[in-house]
mmCIF file of C-alpha atoms and ligand atoms in Angstrom:
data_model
loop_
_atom_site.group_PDB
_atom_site.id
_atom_site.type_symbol
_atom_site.label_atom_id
_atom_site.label_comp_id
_atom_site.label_asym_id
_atom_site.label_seq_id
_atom_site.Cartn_x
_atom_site.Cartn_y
_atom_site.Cartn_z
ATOM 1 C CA UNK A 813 -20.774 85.317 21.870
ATOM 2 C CA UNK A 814 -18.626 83.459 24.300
ATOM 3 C CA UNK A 815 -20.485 84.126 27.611
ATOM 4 C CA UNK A 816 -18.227 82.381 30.329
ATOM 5 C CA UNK A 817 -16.153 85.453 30.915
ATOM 6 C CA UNK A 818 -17.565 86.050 34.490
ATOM 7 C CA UNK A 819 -20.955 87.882 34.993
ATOM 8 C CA UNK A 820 -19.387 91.605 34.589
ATOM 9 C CA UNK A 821 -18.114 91.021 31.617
ATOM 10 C CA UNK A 822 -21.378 89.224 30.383
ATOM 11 C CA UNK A 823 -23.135 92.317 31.434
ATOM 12 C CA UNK A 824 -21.509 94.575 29.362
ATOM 13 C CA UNK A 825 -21.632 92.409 26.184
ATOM 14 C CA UNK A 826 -25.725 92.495 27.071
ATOM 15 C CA UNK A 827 -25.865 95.983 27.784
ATOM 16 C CA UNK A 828 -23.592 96.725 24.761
ATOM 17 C CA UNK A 829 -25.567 94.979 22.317
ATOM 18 C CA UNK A 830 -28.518 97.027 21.668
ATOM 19 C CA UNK A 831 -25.844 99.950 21.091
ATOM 20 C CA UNK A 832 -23.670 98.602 18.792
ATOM 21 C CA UNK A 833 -25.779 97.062 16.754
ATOM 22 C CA UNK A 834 -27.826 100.251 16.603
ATOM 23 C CA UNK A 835 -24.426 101.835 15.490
ATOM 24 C CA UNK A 836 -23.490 99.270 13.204
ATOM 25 C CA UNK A 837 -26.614 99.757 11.691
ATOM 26 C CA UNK A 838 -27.032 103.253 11.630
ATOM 27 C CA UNK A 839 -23.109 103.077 10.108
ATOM 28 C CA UNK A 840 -24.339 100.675 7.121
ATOM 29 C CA UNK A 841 -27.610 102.588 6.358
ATOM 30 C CA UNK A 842 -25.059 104.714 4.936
ATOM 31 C CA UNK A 843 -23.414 102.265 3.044
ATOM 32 C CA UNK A 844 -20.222 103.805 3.809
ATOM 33 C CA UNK A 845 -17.997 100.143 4.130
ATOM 34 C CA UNK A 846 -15.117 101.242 1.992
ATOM 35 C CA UNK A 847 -14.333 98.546 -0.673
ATOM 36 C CA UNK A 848 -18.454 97.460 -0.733
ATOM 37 C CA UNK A 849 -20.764 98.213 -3.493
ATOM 38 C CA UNK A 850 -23.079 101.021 -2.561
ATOM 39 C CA UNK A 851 -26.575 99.132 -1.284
ATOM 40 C CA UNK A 852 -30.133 100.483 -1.252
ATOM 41 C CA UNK A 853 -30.105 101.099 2.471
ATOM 42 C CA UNK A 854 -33.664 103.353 2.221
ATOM 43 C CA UNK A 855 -36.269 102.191 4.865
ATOM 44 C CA UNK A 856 -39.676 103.483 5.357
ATOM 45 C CA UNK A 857 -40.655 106.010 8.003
ATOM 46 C CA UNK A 858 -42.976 103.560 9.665
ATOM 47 C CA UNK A 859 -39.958 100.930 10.158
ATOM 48 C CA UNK A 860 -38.087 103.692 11.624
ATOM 49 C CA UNK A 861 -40.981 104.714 14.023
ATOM 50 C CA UNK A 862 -41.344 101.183 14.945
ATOM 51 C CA UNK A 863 -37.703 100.601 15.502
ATOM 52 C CA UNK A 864 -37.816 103.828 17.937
ATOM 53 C CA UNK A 865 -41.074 102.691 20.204
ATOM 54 C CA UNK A 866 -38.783 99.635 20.552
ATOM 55 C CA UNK A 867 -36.278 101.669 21.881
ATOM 56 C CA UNK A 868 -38.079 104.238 24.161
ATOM 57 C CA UNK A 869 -40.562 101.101 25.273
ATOM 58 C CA UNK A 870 -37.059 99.389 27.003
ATOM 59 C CA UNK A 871 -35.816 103.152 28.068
ATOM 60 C CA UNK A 872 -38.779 102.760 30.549
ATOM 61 C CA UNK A 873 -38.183 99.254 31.104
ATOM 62 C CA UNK A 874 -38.258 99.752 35.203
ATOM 63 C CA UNK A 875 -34.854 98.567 37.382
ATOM 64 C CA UNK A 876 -31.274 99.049 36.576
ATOM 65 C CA UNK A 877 -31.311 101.886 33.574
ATOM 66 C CA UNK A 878 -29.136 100.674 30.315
ATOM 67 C CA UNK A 879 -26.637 103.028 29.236
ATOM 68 C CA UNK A 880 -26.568 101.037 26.054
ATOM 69 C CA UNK A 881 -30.077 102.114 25.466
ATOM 70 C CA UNK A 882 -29.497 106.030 25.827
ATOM 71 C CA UNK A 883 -26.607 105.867 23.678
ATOM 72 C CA UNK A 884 -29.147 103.881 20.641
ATOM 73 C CA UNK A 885 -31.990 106.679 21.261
ATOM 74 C CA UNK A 886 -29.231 109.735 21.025
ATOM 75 C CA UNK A 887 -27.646 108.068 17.862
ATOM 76 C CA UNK A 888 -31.254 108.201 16.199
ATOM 77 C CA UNK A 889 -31.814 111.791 17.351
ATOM 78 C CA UNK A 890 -34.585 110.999 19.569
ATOM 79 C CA UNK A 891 -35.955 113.371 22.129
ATOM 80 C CA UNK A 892 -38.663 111.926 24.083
ATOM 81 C CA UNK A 893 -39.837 112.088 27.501
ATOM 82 C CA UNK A 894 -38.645 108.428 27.641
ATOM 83 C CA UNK A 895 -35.746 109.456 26.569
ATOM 84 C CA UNK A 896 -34.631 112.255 29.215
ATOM 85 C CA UNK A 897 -36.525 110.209 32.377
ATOM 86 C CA UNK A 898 -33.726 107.379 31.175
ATOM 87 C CA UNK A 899 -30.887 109.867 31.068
ATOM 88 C CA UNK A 900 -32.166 111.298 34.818
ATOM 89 C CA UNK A 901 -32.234 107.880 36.163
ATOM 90 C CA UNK A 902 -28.740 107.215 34.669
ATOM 91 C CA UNK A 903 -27.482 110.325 36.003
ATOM 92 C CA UNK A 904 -29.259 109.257 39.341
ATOM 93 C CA UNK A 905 -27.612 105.669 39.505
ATOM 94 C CA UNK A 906 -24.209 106.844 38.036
ATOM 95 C CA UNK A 907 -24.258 109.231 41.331
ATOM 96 C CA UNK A 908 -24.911 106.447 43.956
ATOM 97 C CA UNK A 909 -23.397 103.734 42.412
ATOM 98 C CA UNK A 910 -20.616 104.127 40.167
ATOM 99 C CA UNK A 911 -17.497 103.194 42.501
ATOM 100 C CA UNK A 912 -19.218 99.781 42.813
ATOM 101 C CA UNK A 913 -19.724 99.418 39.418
ATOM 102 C CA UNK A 914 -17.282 96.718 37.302
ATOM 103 C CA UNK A 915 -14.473 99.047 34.601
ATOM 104 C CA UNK A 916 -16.885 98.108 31.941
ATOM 105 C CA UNK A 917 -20.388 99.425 33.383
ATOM 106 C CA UNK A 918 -18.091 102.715 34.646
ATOM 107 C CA UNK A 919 -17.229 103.099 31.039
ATOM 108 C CA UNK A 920 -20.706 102.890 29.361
ATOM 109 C CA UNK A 921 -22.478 105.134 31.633
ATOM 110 C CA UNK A 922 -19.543 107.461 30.635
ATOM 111 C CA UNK A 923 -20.100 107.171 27.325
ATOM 112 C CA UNK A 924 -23.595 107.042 27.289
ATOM 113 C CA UNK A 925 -23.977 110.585 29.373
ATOM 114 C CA UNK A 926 -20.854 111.972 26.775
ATOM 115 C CA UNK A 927 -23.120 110.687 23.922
ATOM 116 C CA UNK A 928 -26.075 112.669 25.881
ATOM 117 C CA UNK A 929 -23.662 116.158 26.509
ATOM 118 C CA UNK A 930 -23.313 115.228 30.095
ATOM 119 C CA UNK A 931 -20.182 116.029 31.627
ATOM 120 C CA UNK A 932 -19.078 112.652 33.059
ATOM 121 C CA UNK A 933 -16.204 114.757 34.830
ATOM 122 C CA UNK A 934 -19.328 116.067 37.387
ATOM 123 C CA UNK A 935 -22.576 114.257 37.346
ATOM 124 C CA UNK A 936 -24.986 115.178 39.672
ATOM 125 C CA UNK A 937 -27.700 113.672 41.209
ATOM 126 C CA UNK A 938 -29.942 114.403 45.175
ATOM 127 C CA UNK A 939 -27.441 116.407 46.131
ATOM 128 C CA UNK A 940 -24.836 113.598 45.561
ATOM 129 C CA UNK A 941 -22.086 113.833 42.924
ATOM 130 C CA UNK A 942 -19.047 112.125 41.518
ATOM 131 C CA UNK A 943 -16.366 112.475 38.742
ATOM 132 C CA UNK A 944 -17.515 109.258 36.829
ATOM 133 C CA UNK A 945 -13.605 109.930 34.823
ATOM 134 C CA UNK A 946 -11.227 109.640 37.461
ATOM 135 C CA UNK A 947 -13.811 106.492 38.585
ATOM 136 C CA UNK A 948 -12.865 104.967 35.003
ATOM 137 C CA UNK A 949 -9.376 105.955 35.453
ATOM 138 C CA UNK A 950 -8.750 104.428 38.695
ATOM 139 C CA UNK A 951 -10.779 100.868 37.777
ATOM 140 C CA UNK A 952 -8.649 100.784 34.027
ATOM 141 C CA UNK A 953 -5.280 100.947 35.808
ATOM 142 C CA UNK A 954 -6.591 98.034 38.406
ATOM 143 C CA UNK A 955 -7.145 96.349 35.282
ATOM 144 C CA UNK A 956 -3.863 96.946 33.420
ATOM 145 C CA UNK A 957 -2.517 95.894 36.298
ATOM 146 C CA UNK A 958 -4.074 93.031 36.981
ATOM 147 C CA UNK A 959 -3.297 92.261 33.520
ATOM 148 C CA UNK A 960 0.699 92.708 33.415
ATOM 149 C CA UNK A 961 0.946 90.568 36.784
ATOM 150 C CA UNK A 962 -1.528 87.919 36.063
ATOM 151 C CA UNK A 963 -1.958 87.762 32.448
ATOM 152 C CA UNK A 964 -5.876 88.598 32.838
ATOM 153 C CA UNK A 965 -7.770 91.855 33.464
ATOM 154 C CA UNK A 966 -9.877 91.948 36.902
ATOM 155 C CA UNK A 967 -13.082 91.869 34.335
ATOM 156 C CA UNK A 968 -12.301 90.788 30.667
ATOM 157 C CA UNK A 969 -10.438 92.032 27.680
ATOM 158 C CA UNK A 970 -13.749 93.013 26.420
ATOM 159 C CA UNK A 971 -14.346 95.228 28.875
ATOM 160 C CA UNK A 972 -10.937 96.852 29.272
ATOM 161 C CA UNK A 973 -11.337 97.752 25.421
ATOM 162 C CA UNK A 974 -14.692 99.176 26.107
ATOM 163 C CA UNK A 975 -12.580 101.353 29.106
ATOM 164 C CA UNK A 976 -9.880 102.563 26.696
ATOM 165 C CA UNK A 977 -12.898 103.234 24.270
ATOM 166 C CA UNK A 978 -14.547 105.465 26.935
ATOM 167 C CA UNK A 979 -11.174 107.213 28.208
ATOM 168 C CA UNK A 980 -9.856 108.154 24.552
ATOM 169 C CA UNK A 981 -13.493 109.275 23.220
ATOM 170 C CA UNK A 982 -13.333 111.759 26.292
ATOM 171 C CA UNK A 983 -9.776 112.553 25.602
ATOM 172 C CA UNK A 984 -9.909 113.151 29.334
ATOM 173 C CA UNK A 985 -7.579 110.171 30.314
ATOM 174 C CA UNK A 986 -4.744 108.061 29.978
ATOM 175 C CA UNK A 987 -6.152 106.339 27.182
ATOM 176 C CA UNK A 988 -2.559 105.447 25.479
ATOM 177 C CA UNK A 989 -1.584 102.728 27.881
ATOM 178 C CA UNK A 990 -4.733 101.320 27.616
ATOM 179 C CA UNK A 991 -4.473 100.999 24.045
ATOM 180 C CA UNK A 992 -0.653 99.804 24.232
ATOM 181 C CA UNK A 993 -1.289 97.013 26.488
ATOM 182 C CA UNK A 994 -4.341 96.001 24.466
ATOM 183 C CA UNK A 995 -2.238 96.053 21.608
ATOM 184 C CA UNK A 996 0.096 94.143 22.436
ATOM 185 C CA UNK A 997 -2.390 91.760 24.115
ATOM 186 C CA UNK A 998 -3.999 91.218 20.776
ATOM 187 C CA UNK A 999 -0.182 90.693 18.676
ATOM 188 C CA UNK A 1000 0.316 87.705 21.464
ATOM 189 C CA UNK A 1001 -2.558 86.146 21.118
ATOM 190 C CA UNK A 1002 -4.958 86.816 18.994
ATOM 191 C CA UNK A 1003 -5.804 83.673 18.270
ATOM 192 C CA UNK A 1004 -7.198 82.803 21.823
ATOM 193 C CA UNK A 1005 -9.434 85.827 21.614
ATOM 194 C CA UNK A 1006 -13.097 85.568 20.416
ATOM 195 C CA UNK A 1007 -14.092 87.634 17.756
ATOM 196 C CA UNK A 1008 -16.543 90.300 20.650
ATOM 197 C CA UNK A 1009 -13.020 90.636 22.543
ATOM 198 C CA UNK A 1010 -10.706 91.319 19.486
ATOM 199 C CA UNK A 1011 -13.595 93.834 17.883
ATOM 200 C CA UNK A 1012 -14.167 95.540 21.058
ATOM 201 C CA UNK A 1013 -10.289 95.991 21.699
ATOM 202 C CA UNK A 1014 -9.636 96.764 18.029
ATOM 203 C CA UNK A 1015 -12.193 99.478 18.227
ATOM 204 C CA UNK A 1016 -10.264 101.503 21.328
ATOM 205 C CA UNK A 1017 -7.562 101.035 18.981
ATOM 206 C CA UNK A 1018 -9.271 103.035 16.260
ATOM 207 C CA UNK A 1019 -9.953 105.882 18.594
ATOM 208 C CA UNK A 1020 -6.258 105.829 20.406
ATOM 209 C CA UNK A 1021 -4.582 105.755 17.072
ATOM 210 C CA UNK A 1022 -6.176 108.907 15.615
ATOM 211 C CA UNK A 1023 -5.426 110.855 18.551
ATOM 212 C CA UNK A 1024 -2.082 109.744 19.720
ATOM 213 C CA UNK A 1025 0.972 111.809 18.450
ATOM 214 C CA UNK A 1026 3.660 109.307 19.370
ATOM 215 C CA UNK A 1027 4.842 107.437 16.009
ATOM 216 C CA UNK A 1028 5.800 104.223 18.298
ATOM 217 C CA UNK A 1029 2.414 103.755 19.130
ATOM 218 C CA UNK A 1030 0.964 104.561 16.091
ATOM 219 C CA UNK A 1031 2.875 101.810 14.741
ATOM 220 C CA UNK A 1032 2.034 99.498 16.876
ATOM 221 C CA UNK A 1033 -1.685 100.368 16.530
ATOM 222 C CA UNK A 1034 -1.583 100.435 12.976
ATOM 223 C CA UNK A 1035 -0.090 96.808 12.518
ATOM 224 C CA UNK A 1036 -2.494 95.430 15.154
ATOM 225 C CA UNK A 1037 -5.467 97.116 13.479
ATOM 226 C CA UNK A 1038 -4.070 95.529 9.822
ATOM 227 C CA UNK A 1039 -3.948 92.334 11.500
ATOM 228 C CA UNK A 1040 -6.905 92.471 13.448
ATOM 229 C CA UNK A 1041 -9.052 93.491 10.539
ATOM 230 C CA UNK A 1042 -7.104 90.975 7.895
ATOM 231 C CA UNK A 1043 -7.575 88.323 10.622
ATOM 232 C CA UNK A 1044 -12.259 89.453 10.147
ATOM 233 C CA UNK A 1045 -11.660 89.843 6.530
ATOM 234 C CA UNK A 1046 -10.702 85.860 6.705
ATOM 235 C CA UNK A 1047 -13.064 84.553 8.762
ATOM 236 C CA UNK A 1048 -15.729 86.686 6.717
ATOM 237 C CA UNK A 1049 -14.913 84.544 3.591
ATOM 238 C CA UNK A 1050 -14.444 81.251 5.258
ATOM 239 C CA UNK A 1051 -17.686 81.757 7.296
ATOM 240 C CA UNK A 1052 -19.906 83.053 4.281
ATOM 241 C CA UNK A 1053 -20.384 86.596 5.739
ATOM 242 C CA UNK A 1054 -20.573 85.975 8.941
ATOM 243 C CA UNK A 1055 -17.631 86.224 11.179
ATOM 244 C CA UNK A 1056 -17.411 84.647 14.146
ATOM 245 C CA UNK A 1057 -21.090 83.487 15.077
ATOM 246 C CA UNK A 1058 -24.029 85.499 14.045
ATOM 247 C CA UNK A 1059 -24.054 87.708 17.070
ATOM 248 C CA UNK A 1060 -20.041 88.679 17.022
ATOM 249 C CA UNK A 1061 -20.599 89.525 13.006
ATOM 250 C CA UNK A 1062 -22.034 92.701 14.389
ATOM 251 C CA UNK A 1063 -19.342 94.169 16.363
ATOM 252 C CA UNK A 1064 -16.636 92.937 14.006
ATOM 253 C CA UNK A 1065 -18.583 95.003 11.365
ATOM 254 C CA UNK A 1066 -18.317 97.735 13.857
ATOM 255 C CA UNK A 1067 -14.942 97.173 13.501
ATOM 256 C CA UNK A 1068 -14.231 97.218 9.756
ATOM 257 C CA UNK A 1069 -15.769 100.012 9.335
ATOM 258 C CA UNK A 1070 -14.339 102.187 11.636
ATOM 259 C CA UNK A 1071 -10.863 100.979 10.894
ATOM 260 C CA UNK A 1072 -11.187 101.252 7.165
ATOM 261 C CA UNK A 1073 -8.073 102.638 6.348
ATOM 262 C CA UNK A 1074 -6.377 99.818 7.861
ATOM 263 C CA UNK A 1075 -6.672 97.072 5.370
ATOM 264 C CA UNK A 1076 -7.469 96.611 1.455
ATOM 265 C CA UNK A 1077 -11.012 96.531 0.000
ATOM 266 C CA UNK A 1078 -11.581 93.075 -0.918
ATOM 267 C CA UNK A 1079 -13.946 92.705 -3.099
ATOM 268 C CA UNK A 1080 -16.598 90.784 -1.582
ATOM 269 C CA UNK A 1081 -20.598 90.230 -1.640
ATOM 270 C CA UNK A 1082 -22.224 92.878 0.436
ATOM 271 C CA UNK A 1083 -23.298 89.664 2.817
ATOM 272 C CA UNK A 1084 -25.183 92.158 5.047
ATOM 273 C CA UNK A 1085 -28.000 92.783 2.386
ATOM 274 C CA UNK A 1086 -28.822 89.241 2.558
ATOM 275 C CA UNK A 1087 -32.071 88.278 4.192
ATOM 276 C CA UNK A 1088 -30.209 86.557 6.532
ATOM 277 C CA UNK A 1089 -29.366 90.128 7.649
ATOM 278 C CA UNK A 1090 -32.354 91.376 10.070
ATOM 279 C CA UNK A 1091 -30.329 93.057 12.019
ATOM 280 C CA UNK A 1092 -29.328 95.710 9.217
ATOM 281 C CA UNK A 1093 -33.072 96.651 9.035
ATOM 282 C CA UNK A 1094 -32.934 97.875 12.039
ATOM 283 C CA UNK A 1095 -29.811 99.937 11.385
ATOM 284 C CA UNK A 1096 -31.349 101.340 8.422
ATOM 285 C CA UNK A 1097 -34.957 102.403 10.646
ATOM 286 C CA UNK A 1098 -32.759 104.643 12.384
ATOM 287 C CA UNK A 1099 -31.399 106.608 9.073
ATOM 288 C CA UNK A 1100 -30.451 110.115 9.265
ATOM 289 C CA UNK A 1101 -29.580 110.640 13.018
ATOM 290 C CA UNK A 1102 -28.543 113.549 14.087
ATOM 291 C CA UNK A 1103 -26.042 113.845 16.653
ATOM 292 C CA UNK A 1104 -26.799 116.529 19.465
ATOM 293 C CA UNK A 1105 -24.573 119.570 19.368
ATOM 294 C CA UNK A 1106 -22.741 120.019 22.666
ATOM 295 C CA UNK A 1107 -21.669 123.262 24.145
ATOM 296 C CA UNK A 1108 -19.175 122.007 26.312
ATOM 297 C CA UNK A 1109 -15.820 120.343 25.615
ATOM 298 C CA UNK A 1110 -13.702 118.150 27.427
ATOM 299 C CA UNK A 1111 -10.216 119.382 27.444
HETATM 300 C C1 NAG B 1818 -34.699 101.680 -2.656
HETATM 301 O O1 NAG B 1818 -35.736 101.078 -1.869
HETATM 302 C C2 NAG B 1818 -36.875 101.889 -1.722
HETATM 303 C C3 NAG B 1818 -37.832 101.213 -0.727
HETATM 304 O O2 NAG B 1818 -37.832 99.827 -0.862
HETATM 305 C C4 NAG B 1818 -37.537 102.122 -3.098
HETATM 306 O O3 NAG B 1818 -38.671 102.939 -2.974
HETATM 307 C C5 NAG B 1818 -36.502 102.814 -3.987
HETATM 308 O O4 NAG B 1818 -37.021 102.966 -5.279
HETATM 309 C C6 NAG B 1818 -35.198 102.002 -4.041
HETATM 310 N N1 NAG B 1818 -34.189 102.775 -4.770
HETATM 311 C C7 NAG B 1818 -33.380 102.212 -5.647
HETATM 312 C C8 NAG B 1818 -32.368 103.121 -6.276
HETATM 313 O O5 NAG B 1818 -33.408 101.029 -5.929
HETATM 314 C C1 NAG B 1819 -9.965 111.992 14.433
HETATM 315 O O1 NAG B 1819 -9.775 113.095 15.315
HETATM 316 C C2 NAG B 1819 -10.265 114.332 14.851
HETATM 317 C C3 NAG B 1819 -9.946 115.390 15.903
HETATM 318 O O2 NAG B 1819 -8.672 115.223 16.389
HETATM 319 C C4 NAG B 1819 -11.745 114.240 14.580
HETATM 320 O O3 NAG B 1819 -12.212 115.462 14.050
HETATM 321 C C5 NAG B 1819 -12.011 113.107 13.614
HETATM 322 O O4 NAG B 1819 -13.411 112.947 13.453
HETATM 323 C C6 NAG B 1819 -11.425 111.813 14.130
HETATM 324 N N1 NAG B 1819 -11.620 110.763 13.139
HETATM 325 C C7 NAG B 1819 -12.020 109.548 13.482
HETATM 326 C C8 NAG B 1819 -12.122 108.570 12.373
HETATM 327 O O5 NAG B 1819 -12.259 109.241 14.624
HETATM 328 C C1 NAG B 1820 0.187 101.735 8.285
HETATM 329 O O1 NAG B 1820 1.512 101.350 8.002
HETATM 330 C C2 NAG B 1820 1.770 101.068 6.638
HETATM 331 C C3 NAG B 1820 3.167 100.485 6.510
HETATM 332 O O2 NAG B 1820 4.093 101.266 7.201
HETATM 333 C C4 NAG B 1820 1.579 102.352 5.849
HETATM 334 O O3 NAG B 1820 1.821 102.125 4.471
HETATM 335 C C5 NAG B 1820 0.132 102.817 6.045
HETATM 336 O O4 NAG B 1820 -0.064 104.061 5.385
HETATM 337 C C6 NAG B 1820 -0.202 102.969 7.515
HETATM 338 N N1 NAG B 1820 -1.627 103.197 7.624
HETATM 339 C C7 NAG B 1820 -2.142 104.254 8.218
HETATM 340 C C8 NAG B 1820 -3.609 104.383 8.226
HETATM 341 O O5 NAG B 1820 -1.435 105.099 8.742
#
């Protein structure tokens, strides 16, 4: 991971980690790559339990709560006591802290408390509340704009994609120029980005694309998806698996496989198997998660 992005943006890519890999893994233990060869992804209960004490044990990990955390332990289904004290706390800190908070850390406690049926629109907490969306709202278009003037976000790319992410998985914002901008960011110059800031941009791509209606931008999102994704595919075979470094193969995965449908199978060795792969055993500990019905909806 390239790390000298300024200390928000190294935040997030910490905080983020534990998440996506957790998604990345739970996403492989069911072998669902398109273009792979089905794997035996099956991993014993007592992996899995040990996987989840890892989890809940950093939950209660005392100062600053991770969002990235919450959003691992609600992908595996898990309903502990660890688990809700975490989501109070984030609730808590969310409430008193948000507006200081960079784009990026705005849009994982969003996520994290949408992952966790939390209305981000209203989250309460000692009598204080705030509207953590219009927060994200308001710090994405200081970043566009900082952007389209300067030619850099206030933050990083990275985190901008992880804003559009947030905004288009809550449907609740202006998620379209978000995705524009960081499509057209990627077609000029992909090849400056690192593989974390092209995945992570890519993947707010993924989400825009589906729910956008305008054909213009779903052209634009579909070619930079196809090249984005070509561009991993590439570096995959030159790099024997892994793309990028061994710690950006995970969120480019992330990326394949939720943009599937945006480049040809290639038939390739399932590298992730490999013992090489550790990571992947974690994914697979967290099999069969079951994602928390919510009885809300954002409009
Ligand atoms: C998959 O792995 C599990 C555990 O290692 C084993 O019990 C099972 O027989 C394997 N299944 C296949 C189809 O290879
Ligand atoms: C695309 O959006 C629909 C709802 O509009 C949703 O049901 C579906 O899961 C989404 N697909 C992906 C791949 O995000
Ligand atoms: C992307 O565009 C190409 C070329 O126009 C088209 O063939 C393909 O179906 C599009 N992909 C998706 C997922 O819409």
């Amino acid at each position: 991971m390239q790390r000298q992005r300024g200390t928000a943006g190294t935040e997030v890519l910490r905080m983020l980690g534990v998440a996506l890999s957790t998604a990345v893994l739970l996403a492989l233990a069911g072998c669902g790559a398109e273009g792979t060869d089905p794997q035996n992804c099956t991993v014993s209960a007592e992996e899995r339990a040990r996987m989840l004490g890892i989890l809940q044990l950093s939950a209660m990990d005392s100062g600053t709560p991770n969002p990235s955390v919450l959003l691992a332990l609600n992908l595996a289904g898990d309903s502990s006591k660890a688990r809700q004290e975490l989501l109070e706390r984030i609730k808590e800190t969310a409430a008193k802290q948000a507006k200081d908070m960079s784009s990026g850390q705005v849009a994982l406690y969003t996520l994290a408390l949408r992952s966790s049926c939390c209305d981000p629109r209203d989250v309460a907490a000692h009598g204080q509340s705030v509207d953590l969306l219009s927060i994200l709202q308001e710090k994405t278009d200081q970043e566009l704009t900082h952007l389209e003037q300067n030619g850099t976000p206030k933050s990083s790319l990275f985190s901008v994609g992880l804003d559009a992410q947030a905004l288009c998985v809550t449907g609740a914002g202006d998620y379209e120029s978000a995705a524009t901008i960081l499509a057209k960011q990627l077609q000029r110059s992909q090849d400056k980005l690192s593989v974390d800031e092209q995945a992570m941009m890519a993947l707010a791509l993924v989400c825009a694309y589906n729910r956008t209606e305008h054909k213009d931008v779903q052209d634009l999102l579909n070619r930079t998806l196809t090249m984005v994704s070509n561009g991993f595919l590439d570096k995959q075979a030159e790099g024997n698996g892994i793309i990028g470094n061994i710690y950006s193969t995970g969120l480019a995965m992330q990326l394949l496989l939720a943009a599937g449908k945006f480049y040809a199978p290639r038939h390739c060795q399932p590298w992730w198997a490999e013992p090489t792969w550790i990571l992947p055993a974690w994914t697979a500990a967290l099999k069969h998660p079951q994602p928390l019905e919510c009885s809300w909806t954002l409009s």
